[in-house]
Amino acid sequence: MAELYGGIDLGGTKIYSVVATADGQVCGEDERPTMVELGVQQSVQRMIDSLSEAARQAGVAVNKLRRVGVAAPGPINLKEGVITAAPNLGWKNVPLREMLREKLGIEVLLENDANAAALGEFEYGAARQYETLVYVTISTGIGGGFVLDGKIFSGASGAAGEIGHMTVEPDGPRCFCGSRGCLEMMASGTAIGRTGTLAVEEGRSEGLAKLADTDGRVGPEEIARAAAEGDPTANEILDEAARYIGIGLGSLINLMNPQAIVVGGGVSKIGARVLDPVIAEARRRSFPQSFGDCTISFAELGERIGALGAVAVAVRAGS
Amino acid sequence: MAELYGGIDLGGTKIYSVVATADGQVCGEDERPTMVELGVQQSVQRMIDSLSEAARQAGVAVNKLRRVGVAAPGPINLKEGVITAAPNLGWKNVPLREMLREKLGIEVLLENDANAAALGEFEYGAARQYETLVYVTISTGIGGGFVLDGKIFSGASGAAGEIGHMTVEPDGPRCFCGSRGCLEMMASGTAIGRTGTLAVEEGRSEGLAKLADTDGRVGPEEIARAAAEGDPTANEILDEAARYIGIGLGSLINLMNPQAIVVGGGVSKIGARVLDPVIAEARRRSFPQSFGDCTISFAELGERIGALGAVAVAVRAGS
């Protein structure tokens, strides 16, 4: 039997585990709530329970897995295997690698979730045939990860890839990070939802008003639906977000000359209605040769992206 | 005697050659005009004559050099050693590596000039103690190069590092590249000069008018002088350019989390008057940890940067 690896995607709301072969064939998987409100120990126990369930499905004892990778929200001290501060989890200085290693009795590797996702798409997903990949995730926030010449590039302290905090509008709205006009402020799911909700408030969109919740709020899904039904305001909102994402990707193409940009995250579910204008704007913003070198496509691994990325991290630790 | 390496910096106006040890001690050097108007063959012969003169000073026959690196304007097909199209030189599809190898009888390595400069500062200059460096050159244009985890990062086709063509002002002036508001359009020496010349034309600066040439033109040097003498318009021009450079560097810090950003090129001669506000803006635009990880300083190798970078390329080819 082929050696099996574990991968755990630790998120603020859910834990997603897989057990898979080195080439990414999933033999067992499990999803359950993180329940951060119960504290660090409980959530760590839930990670172990989740992985154990995936291992059970795969017909292997969890402590017989070759290695386990964990994709966790940053910032992380990669050298020490410590989650230094994760706003999503409310964790501070949690030595997660050691905690899991002790309980599981096997080697555990930690990686920043966006980097792990990038490596997942690189090894098993949309960028399998490439050597250099920029991964962008667009959901409530905007993040990213780089795989350059076949390796995760993390920078001086593991913080590289903060694509959401490139300036794309120098005098744009203030970002929580202290800067202004960050890509995340202009085009994340949260930003799109905020603009849509404002349009409802100001009575500028009947289509959106119909889809709003009882508080008058809309999110990216409702905006995409209204846009598909022909609502002009909803279409404008999507176009503006796509323009800023395209500006960011255009700059990345000129900077990194990647072979692939892979777009994941919840907002990518809107599909071609967003990706087409993103690609058109990126083309206008980048050198023809570099643009031509780069395939821009959606992520392929869906919900498994973080867990499979964690498997890839575990597999690589042996090479 | 230590092995000696050759490095040639091929520019549109001049050729700069050095002969140096593997640790960057210069034993001979030569500078002469490229004379592109005489054609490819003549310029290539001038490269050989220049390197031979540097070798003579070092007391070695040119064909006894261990290897020769060449820093050339791009784009370059690195695999084939061919300059595919260099607007600065007026060259198209020149197989420079083979031409030099044949005439010199020794191994020749070609590298994009900005990447070579980055490697020069990495090995022998301001970034000696770091593993990850972003090099930015600000002169008539704005370019750059990355050394990531100890290696030049060139991207899919050698075009990575086009820092001058990040969008920093989405609706800014049209750039020759087809985009709008590229960093180069907002803050290069050419851009600064253009803004200063316009101020002279419109009678908005007595200080600049005094320093203008007979056509009413000023460049970065005159603007820096007028600014130092207290001219408010000249100071505004420098502040605006510094702001855009800072926006670009802030985005780069969030993206790459580098240990160092090294700034070279003619505009860097203006000194702290430009670098201080650049650093202040970059700080406002980047995460505190990533900003703290990064030292921003001037290049140290001066006129030798390209030639010493080419030496570093030649040295590395053996490792």
XYZ file of C-alpha atoms in Angstrom:
638
model
C 0.000 0.000 0.000
C 1.162 3.512 -0.824
C 2.286 5.690 2.029
C -0.439 8.008 3.271
C -0.164 11.612 4.410
C -2.451 13.770 6.504
C -3.478 17.319 5.743
C -5.471 19.578 8.066
C -6.890 22.934 7.047
C -7.491 24.898 10.239
C -9.939 27.742 9.676
C -11.746 30.150 11.948
C -15.064 28.359 11.462
C -14.172 24.856 10.312
C -11.524 22.176 10.281
C -11.105 20.230 7.043
C -8.937 17.112 7.047
C -7.859 14.711 4.355
C -5.734 11.601 4.218
C -4.145 11.211 0.811
C -1.373 9.607 -1.195
C 1.749 11.565 -2.186
C 0.172 12.281 -5.563
C -2.930 13.772 -3.991
C -5.456 10.928 -4.217
C -7.841 11.483 -1.317
C -8.589 8.290 0.647
C -10.516 9.847 3.522
C -11.799 13.247 4.550
C -13.658 14.997 7.328
C -15.098 18.404 8.029
C -16.241 19.744 11.368
C -16.613 23.104 13.157
C -13.479 24.521 14.806
C -15.437 25.798 17.821
C -12.830 28.373 18.726
C -15.106 29.556 21.513
C -14.201 26.389 23.464
C -10.533 27.345 23.634
C -7.245 26.203 22.135
C -7.119 22.715 23.732
C -10.583 21.804 22.502
C -9.928 23.011 18.976
C -6.644 21.098 18.820
C -8.461 17.972 20.008
C -11.041 18.516 17.266
C -8.213 18.677 14.703
C -6.986 15.302 15.922
C -10.484 13.808 15.925
C -11.071 15.102 12.408
C -7.824 13.689 11.057
C -8.458 10.404 12.857
C -11.837 10.121 11.154
C -10.239 10.747 7.749
C -7.605 8.113 8.583
C -10.332 5.648 9.630
C -12.013 6.075 6.242
C -8.652 5.486 4.565
C -8.178 2.302 6.607
C -5.044 3.447 8.438
C -4.304 4.305 12.062
C -3.678 8.026 12.396
C -0.251 7.435 13.976
C 0.745 5.380 10.931
C 0.486 8.358 8.605
C 3.851 9.214 7.095
C 3.630 12.890 8.072
C 0.953 15.504 8.693
C 0.772 19.011 7.253
C -1.307 21.771 8.766
C -2.496 24.871 6.908
C -3.175 27.566 9.478
C -4.054 31.246 9.428
C -1.026 33.489 9.909
C 1.104 35.041 11.030
C 3.069 31.917 11.911
C 6.594 31.484 13.163
C 7.454 28.733 10.700
C 10.787 27.867 12.254
C 9.261 27.236 15.679
C 5.916 25.940 14.433
C 4.060 28.530 16.494
C 0.916 30.449 15.558
C 2.021 33.847 16.823
C -1.253 35.718 16.347
C -4.296 34.597 14.389
C -7.179 37.083 14.576
C -9.508 34.480 12.952
C -8.893 32.017 15.782
C -8.187 34.393 18.620
C -4.970 32.423 19.200
C -1.708 33.924 20.412
C 1.634 32.119 20.609
C 0.175 28.626 20.296
C 2.942 26.015 19.718
C 0.618 24.051 17.427
C 3.271 21.895 15.770
C 4.548 20.546 19.075
C 1.056 20.088 20.519
C -0.006 17.976 17.538
C 3.270 16.076 17.339
C 2.991 15.061 20.971
C -0.578 13.855 20.683
C -0.161 12.158 17.299
C 3.352 10.797 17.758
C 4.283 11.651 14.165
C 6.027 14.493 12.372
C 3.902 17.626 11.853
C 4.596 20.523 9.473
C 2.959 23.931 9.710
C 2.364 26.321 6.836
C 0.525 29.595 6.322
C -2.874 28.775 4.779
C -2.470 30.894 1.639
C 0.974 29.395 0.932
C -0.366 25.895 1.503
C -3.259 26.578 -0.884
C -0.778 27.842 -3.479
C 1.273 24.658 -3.108
C -1.901 22.545 -3.319
C -2.847 24.063 -6.675
C 0.787 23.777 -7.763
C 1.072 20.055 -6.961
C -2.453 18.774 -7.524
C -4.574 21.505 -9.104
C -4.706 24.190 -11.766
C -0.942 24.842 -11.866
C 0.301 21.239 -12.061
C 2.272 21.840 -15.256
C 3.983 25.063 -14.143
C 7.066 26.055 -12.170
C 6.021 29.545 -11.067
C 2.598 30.367 -9.673
C 0.895 33.313 -8.028
C -2.142 32.182 -6.044
C -4.781 34.771 -5.155
C -7.684 34.096 -2.849
C -10.625 36.482 -2.874
C -13.180 35.948 -0.159
C -13.953 38.167 2.842
C -10.342 39.351 2.503
C -7.786 39.032 -0.272
C -4.652 36.984 0.276
C -2.144 35.059 -1.718
C 0.876 32.859 -1.941
C 3.811 32.420 -4.308
C 5.382 29.245 -5.605
C 8.525 30.402 -7.394
C 10.778 28.068 -9.336
C 9.012 25.161 -7.673
C 9.205 26.356 -4.056
C 6.958 28.285 -1.691
C 8.425 31.766 -1.331
C 7.670 33.108 2.158
C 10.006 36.092 2.500
C 12.041 37.211 5.488
C 9.546 36.229 8.185
C 6.891 34.238 6.358
C 4.771 37.276 5.484
C 5.221 37.338 1.688
C 2.180 37.130 -0.568
C 0.006 39.852 0.962
C -1.591 40.571 -2.392
C -4.599 42.153 -0.701
C -2.377 44.914 0.614
C -0.894 46.200 -2.590
C -1.975 49.803 -3.062
C -4.271 49.997 -6.096
C -5.896 53.373 -5.353
C -3.439 55.697 -3.584
C -6.107 57.978 -2.112
C -8.672 55.217 -1.638
C -10.516 54.372 1.588
C -8.569 53.682 4.766
C -7.708 50.008 5.280
C -7.594 48.273 8.692
C -3.864 47.795 8.032
C -3.350 51.559 8.259
C -2.780 52.172 4.563
C -5.244 53.432 1.952
C -6.716 51.929 -1.183
C -5.399 48.402 -0.618
C -6.729 45.876 -3.138
C -8.637 44.220 -0.294
C -10.475 47.489 0.449
C -11.484 47.864 -3.194
C -12.401 44.358 -4.290
C -12.776 41.753 -1.515
C -16.116 40.059 -0.871
C -16.515 42.372 2.102
C -15.800 45.449 -0.035
C -18.218 44.343 -2.755
C -20.900 43.611 -0.156
C -20.363 46.994 1.494
C -20.785 48.815 -1.822
C -23.901 46.790 -2.634
C -25.432 47.402 0.787
C -24.805 51.126 0.394
C -26.582 51.037 -2.976
C -29.589 49.389 -1.276
C -29.541 51.996 1.500
C -29.460 54.827 -1.000
C -32.221 53.279 -3.101
C -30.004 52.970 -6.161
C -30.773 49.371 -7.027
C -34.176 47.666 -7.128
C -32.577 44.383 -8.083
C -30.358 44.402 -5.002
C -33.122 45.666 -2.687
C -35.198 42.575 -3.600
C -32.360 40.255 -2.607
C -31.258 42.067 0.565
C -31.687 40.493 4.002
C -33.958 42.025 6.624
C -31.193 44.462 7.615
C -30.935 45.600 3.996
C -27.619 43.840 3.512
C -26.313 42.085 0.431
C -23.155 40.071 -0.178
C -21.212 39.023 -3.282
C -23.674 36.208 -4.058
C -26.712 38.509 -4.146
C -24.776 41.068 -6.189
C -23.780 38.401 -8.693
C -27.398 37.231 -8.925
C -28.739 40.758 -9.417
C -26.043 41.394 -12.022
C -26.981 38.228 -13.898
C -30.593 39.446 -13.901
C -29.462 42.675 -15.544
C -29.359 45.090 -12.598
C -27.089 47.932 -13.765
C -25.844 48.930 -10.301
C -24.897 45.350 -9.461
C -23.068 45.092 -12.770
C -21.194 48.323 -12.077
C -20.122 47.020 -8.672
C -18.756 43.814 -10.192
C -16.998 45.740 -12.963
C -15.315 48.076 -10.522
C -14.105 45.216 -8.314
C -12.879 43.313 -11.379
C -11.030 46.401 -12.574
C -9.095 46.695 -9.306
C -8.329 42.981 -9.207
C -7.105 43.283 -12.808
C -4.906 46.234 -11.835
C -3.381 44.148 -9.059
C -2.848 41.124 -11.293
C -1.369 43.310 -14.041
C 1.214 44.641 -11.574
C 1.929 41.091 -10.386
C 2.435 39.903 -13.966
C 4.972 42.690 -14.578
C 6.696 42.031 -11.255
C 6.768 38.240 -11.150
C 6.375 37.138 -14.786
C 4.568 34.033 -13.520
C 3.484 31.103 -15.669
C 0.167 30.969 -13.883
C -2.133 33.005 -11.697
C -4.707 30.861 -9.940
C -7.712 32.572 -8.390
C -9.525 30.906 -5.499
C -11.775 31.919 -2.624
C -15.524 32.448 -2.358
C -15.728 35.366 -4.781
C -14.276 33.157 -7.524
C -17.585 31.228 -7.449
C -19.085 34.172 -9.356
C -17.149 32.743 -12.287
C -16.477 34.172 -15.718
C -18.607 37.258 -14.999
C -15.749 38.402 -12.759
C -12.737 36.624 -14.264
C -13.262 37.851 -17.837
C -13.073 41.584 -16.997
C -10.212 40.853 -14.547
C -8.224 39.260 -17.359
C -9.071 42.108 -19.755
C -7.820 44.704 -17.258
C -4.681 42.696 -16.413
C -3.912 42.525 -20.139
C -4.173 46.320 -20.472
C -1.852 46.710 -17.457
C 0.981 44.324 -18.348
C 3.654 43.718 -20.961
C 2.370 41.603 -23.846
C 5.128 39.007 -23.444
C 4.612 38.610 -19.709
C 0.843 38.583 -20.127
C 1.237 35.925 -22.816
C 3.447 33.834 -20.536
C 0.723 33.707 -17.890
C -2.399 31.550 -17.708
C -5.055 33.055 -15.437
C -7.568 30.496 -14.199
C -9.663 29.423 -11.253
C -8.440 27.123 -8.510
C -9.442 23.487 -9.051
C -9.279 21.945 -5.593
C -12.413 23.574 -4.171
C -12.985 23.068 -0.459
C -10.073 20.642 -0.208
C -7.501 23.245 -1.303
C -6.017 23.970 2.138
C -6.015 20.348 3.299
C -4.467 19.084 0.061
C -1.953 21.934 0.221
C -1.080 20.745 3.725
C -0.585 17.230 2.328
C 1.793 18.695 -0.271
C 3.725 20.423 2.525
C 3.966 17.099 4.380
C 5.085 15.213 1.274
C 7.763 17.808 0.455
C 9.236 17.722 3.952
C 10.664 14.323 3.022
C 12.405 15.374 -0.164
C 47.222 33.792 -7.688
C 43.438 33.835 -7.205
C 41.283 33.039 -10.199
C 40.049 36.130 -11.988
C 36.665 36.770 -13.565
C 35.522 39.278 -16.159
C 32.391 41.403 -15.969
C 31.082 43.624 -18.745
C 28.226 46.078 -18.330
C 26.867 46.800 -21.793
C 24.870 50.032 -21.864
C 23.356 52.128 -24.621
C 26.018 54.810 -24.233
C 28.960 53.105 -22.530
C 30.687 49.819 -21.901
C 32.072 49.283 -18.388
C 34.377 46.336 -17.766
C 36.061 44.964 -14.680
C 38.365 42.078 -13.914
C 37.909 40.904 -10.352
C 38.394 38.079 -7.898
C 35.492 35.834 -6.870
C 34.968 37.978 -3.792
C 34.640 41.146 -5.836
C 38.089 42.735 -5.485
C 38.571 44.776 -8.654
C 42.023 44.292 -10.251
C 41.396 46.173 -13.481
C 38.683 48.248 -15.075
C 37.872 50.140 -18.233
C 35.125 52.391 -19.514
C 34.525 53.440 -23.117
C 31.633 54.525 -25.351
C 29.502 51.750 -26.870
C 29.179 53.580 -30.184
C 26.025 51.733 -31.161
C 25.885 53.870 -34.309
C 28.798 51.810 -35.719
C 26.756 48.608 -35.639
C 26.716 45.350 -33.685
C 30.116 43.998 -34.790
C 31.948 47.183 -33.800
C 30.243 47.387 -30.408
C 31.035 43.744 -29.685
C 34.680 44.387 -30.628
C 34.676 47.367 -28.243
C 33.421 45.083 -25.457
C 36.356 42.761 -26.100
C 38.841 45.645 -26.249
C 37.464 47.044 -23.009
C 37.666 43.737 -21.158
C 41.152 43.134 -22.569
C 42.280 46.485 -21.180
C 40.882 45.606 -17.743
C 42.663 42.232 -17.955
C 45.909 43.938 -18.939
C 45.689 46.120 -15.808
C 45.081 42.991 -13.745
C 48.132 41.345 -15.282
C 46.274 38.474 -16.933
C 45.588 37.529 -20.554
C 41.902 37.976 -21.320
C 41.559 34.343 -22.459
C 42.919 33.207 -19.088
C 39.951 34.640 -17.212
C 37.969 31.890 -15.487
C 34.648 33.055 -16.964
C 33.046 36.291 -18.197
C 29.642 37.661 -17.261
C 27.800 40.242 -19.317
C 25.044 42.518 -18.017
C 22.950 43.596 -20.982
C 19.722 45.503 -21.502
C 16.733 43.218 -21.994
C 14.712 41.517 -23.082
C 17.157 38.636 -23.340
C 16.609 34.994 -24.170
C 18.717 33.709 -21.286
C 18.671 30.087 -22.381
C 20.073 30.881 -25.824
C 22.197 33.859 -24.755
C 20.510 36.075 -27.313
C 19.557 39.743 -26.964
C 16.122 39.518 -28.542
C 15.314 43.225 -28.648
C 17.117 46.061 -26.876
C 15.655 49.479 -27.677
C 18.669 51.139 -25.948
C 21.082 49.467 -28.342
C 18.902 49.129 -31.414
C 19.831 45.409 -31.402
C 17.537 42.593 -32.465
C 18.247 38.867 -32.081
C 21.968 39.285 -31.457
C 23.545 35.985 -30.251
C 25.892 37.912 -27.980
C 26.965 35.005 -25.783
C 28.165 32.942 -28.754
C 29.817 35.925 -30.453
C 31.838 36.710 -27.330
C 32.628 33.089 -26.568
C 34.006 32.554 -30.049
C 36.218 35.630 -29.958
C 37.378 35.189 -26.347
C 37.630 31.413 -26.281
C 36.200 31.264 -22.749
C 32.809 30.674 -21.192
C 30.434 33.674 -21.300
C 27.252 34.190 -19.262
C 24.554 36.699 -20.119
C 22.175 38.341 -17.660
C 19.591 41.096 -17.756
C 21.249 44.279 -16.460
C 18.819 44.930 -13.601
C 19.110 41.334 -12.371
C 22.898 41.516 -12.601
C 22.910 44.774 -10.617
C 20.701 43.136 -7.983
C 23.127 40.214 -7.724
C 26.069 42.617 -7.548
C 24.607 44.420 -4.536
C 23.673 41.043 -3.064
C 27.173 39.590 -3.335
C 29.422 42.624 -2.957
C 27.316 45.634 -1.973
C 24.556 46.902 0.299
C 22.777 43.538 0.667
C 25.797 41.345 1.465
C 24.320 40.092 4.727
C 20.851 39.252 3.378
C 19.179 36.354 1.610
C 16.284 38.204 -0.043
C 16.677 41.496 -1.861
C 14.575 43.746 -4.046
C 16.755 46.031 -6.162
C 15.189 49.163 -7.640
C 16.940 51.410 -10.117
C 15.577 54.889 -10.699
C 17.133 56.815 -13.566
C 15.562 57.773 -16.904
C 13.309 54.746 -16.366
C 12.558 52.609 -13.326
C 13.588 48.971 -13.283
C 14.438 46.292 -10.811
C 15.591 42.828 -9.990
C 14.885 40.236 -7.322
C 17.293 38.007 -5.450
C 15.063 35.593 -3.542
C 16.390 33.028 -1.098
C 19.849 33.642 -2.522
C 19.019 33.333 -6.225
C 18.098 35.708 -9.031
C 14.403 35.281 -9.713
C 13.698 35.922 -13.416
C 10.201 34.529 -13.916
C 8.802 32.531 -16.800
C 10.764 34.246 -19.580
C 13.270 36.435 -17.773
C 10.958 39.438 -17.531
C 10.382 39.527 -13.750
C 11.274 42.657 -11.790
C 9.510 45.290 -13.883
C 8.983 47.466 -10.832
C 8.578 50.558 -13.006
C 5.412 49.090 -14.462
C 3.438 48.480 -11.312
C 0.298 50.613 -11.437
C 0.521 53.242 -8.700
C -2.112 55.671 -10.036
C -4.880 53.790 -11.851
C -6.097 56.778 -13.871
C -2.641 58.338 -14.223
C -0.963 59.417 -17.461
C -0.601 56.953 -20.323
C 2.684 55.007 -20.259
C 4.614 53.923 -23.369
C 3.862 50.339 -22.292
C 0.167 50.913 -22.977
C -0.959 51.045 -19.351
C -1.654 54.105 -17.200
C -0.077 55.470 -14.044
C 2.905 53.109 -13.990
C 5.465 53.965 -11.309
C 7.894 54.925 -14.071
C 5.424 57.528 -15.414
C 5.028 59.072 -11.970
C 8.537 59.068 -10.533
C 11.376 58.303 -12.955
C 14.055 60.879 -13.688
C 12.278 61.530 -16.976
C 8.937 62.041 -15.205
C 10.473 64.370 -12.614
C 12.224 66.346 -15.347
C 9.020 66.604 -17.371
C 7.107 67.978 -14.388
C 9.900 70.453 -13.622
C 10.115 71.621 -17.230
C 6.354 72.169 -17.266
C 6.668 74.279 -14.105
C 9.311 76.410 -15.858
C 7.097 76.757 -18.942
C 4.133 77.843 -16.828
C 6.247 80.289 -14.835
C 5.550 78.491 -11.559
C 9.133 78.319 -10.307
C 11.762 81.034 -10.302
C 14.294 78.682 -8.784
C 13.899 76.178 -11.607
C 13.765 78.856 -14.319
C 17.224 80.044 -13.216
C 18.669 76.548 -13.612
C 16.934 75.610 -16.874
C 18.881 75.090 -20.101
C 18.384 77.356 -23.125
C 15.322 75.305 -24.148
C 13.819 75.884 -20.694
C 14.419 72.287 -19.669
C 15.388 70.947 -16.252
C 16.271 67.462 -15.078
C 16.352 65.723 -11.686
C 19.693 67.349 -10.791
C 18.432 70.898 -11.305
C 15.229 70.094 -9.444
C 17.212 68.693 -6.519
C 19.399 71.816 -6.493
C 16.424 74.185 -6.592
C 14.740 72.169 -3.845
C 17.833 72.378 -1.660
C 17.799 76.140 -2.184
C 14.219 76.239 -0.884
C 12.205 76.464 -4.094
C 8.694 75.304 -3.108
C 7.712 73.940 -6.533
C 10.899 71.898 -6.793
C 10.244 70.522 -3.314
C 6.686 69.580 -4.251
C 7.936 67.743 -7.324
C 10.399 65.708 -5.250
C 7.768 64.974 -2.613
C 5.288 63.744 -5.160
C 7.840 61.478 -6.839
C 8.969 60.169 -3.436
C 5.353 59.469 -2.499
C 4.801 57.283 -5.562
C 8.102 55.468 -5.086
C 7.090 54.873 -1.465
C 3.719 53.510 -2.585
C 5.513 51.099 -4.907
C 7.992 50.007 -2.239
C 5.196 49.604 0.324
C 3.387 47.222 -2.034
C 6.649 45.361 -2.664
C 7.269 44.998 1.075
C 3.798 43.486 1.555
C 4.213 41.219 -1.453
C 7.795 40.039 -1.050
C 8.612 40.563 2.628
C 12.237 41.209 1.634
C 15.132 41.672 4.025
C 16.430 44.553 1.960
C 15.416 47.024 -0.697
C 18.408 48.592 -2.395
C 17.859 51.729 -4.459
C 20.271 52.579 -7.266
C 20.297 54.625 -10.459
C 20.947 58.282 -11.156
C 18.016 59.660 -9.169
C 19.402 58.013 -6.030
C 22.221 60.569 -6.173
C 19.720 63.109 -4.829
C 20.217 61.244 -1.554
C 18.299 61.477 1.699
C 16.102 64.293 0.359
C 14.364 61.637 -1.717
C 14.986 58.457 0.304
C 13.630 59.792 3.618
C 10.134 60.587 2.310
C 10.185 57.349 0.273
C 10.804 55.369 3.459
C 8.139 57.320 5.353
C 5.532 56.557 2.673
C 6.563 52.889 2.412
C 6.118 52.617 6.181
C 2.564 54.008 5.970
C 1.783 51.519 3.196
C 3.094 48.263 4.657
C 2.588 45.896 7.577
C 4.719 46.881 10.567
C 6.381 43.467 10.809
C 7.271 43.327 7.134
C 8.402 46.944 7.163
C 10.549 46.164 10.192
C 12.072 43.145 8.456
C 13.290 45.339 5.607
C 16.291 47.647 5.394
C 15.910 50.304 2.697
C 19.212 51.762 1.566
C 21.160 53.042 -1.402
C 23.228 50.853 -3.678
C 26.927 50.811 -2.775
C 28.674 49.748 -5.968
C 28.231 53.004 -7.906
C 29.243 52.907 -11.556
C 30.672 49.410 -11.190
C 27.312 47.871 -10.203
C 26.526 46.232 -13.541
C 30.055 45.012 -14.209
C 30.472 43.600 -10.685
C 27.024 42.043 -10.966
C 28.219 40.396 -14.189
C 31.265 39.097 -12.288
C 28.903 37.613 -9.685
C 26.940 35.914 -12.479
C 30.198 34.475 -13.854
C 31.332 33.276 -10.416
C 27.988 31.603 -9.704
C 27.967 29.714 -12.991
C 30.682 27.517 -11.498
C 28.844 26.591 -8.317
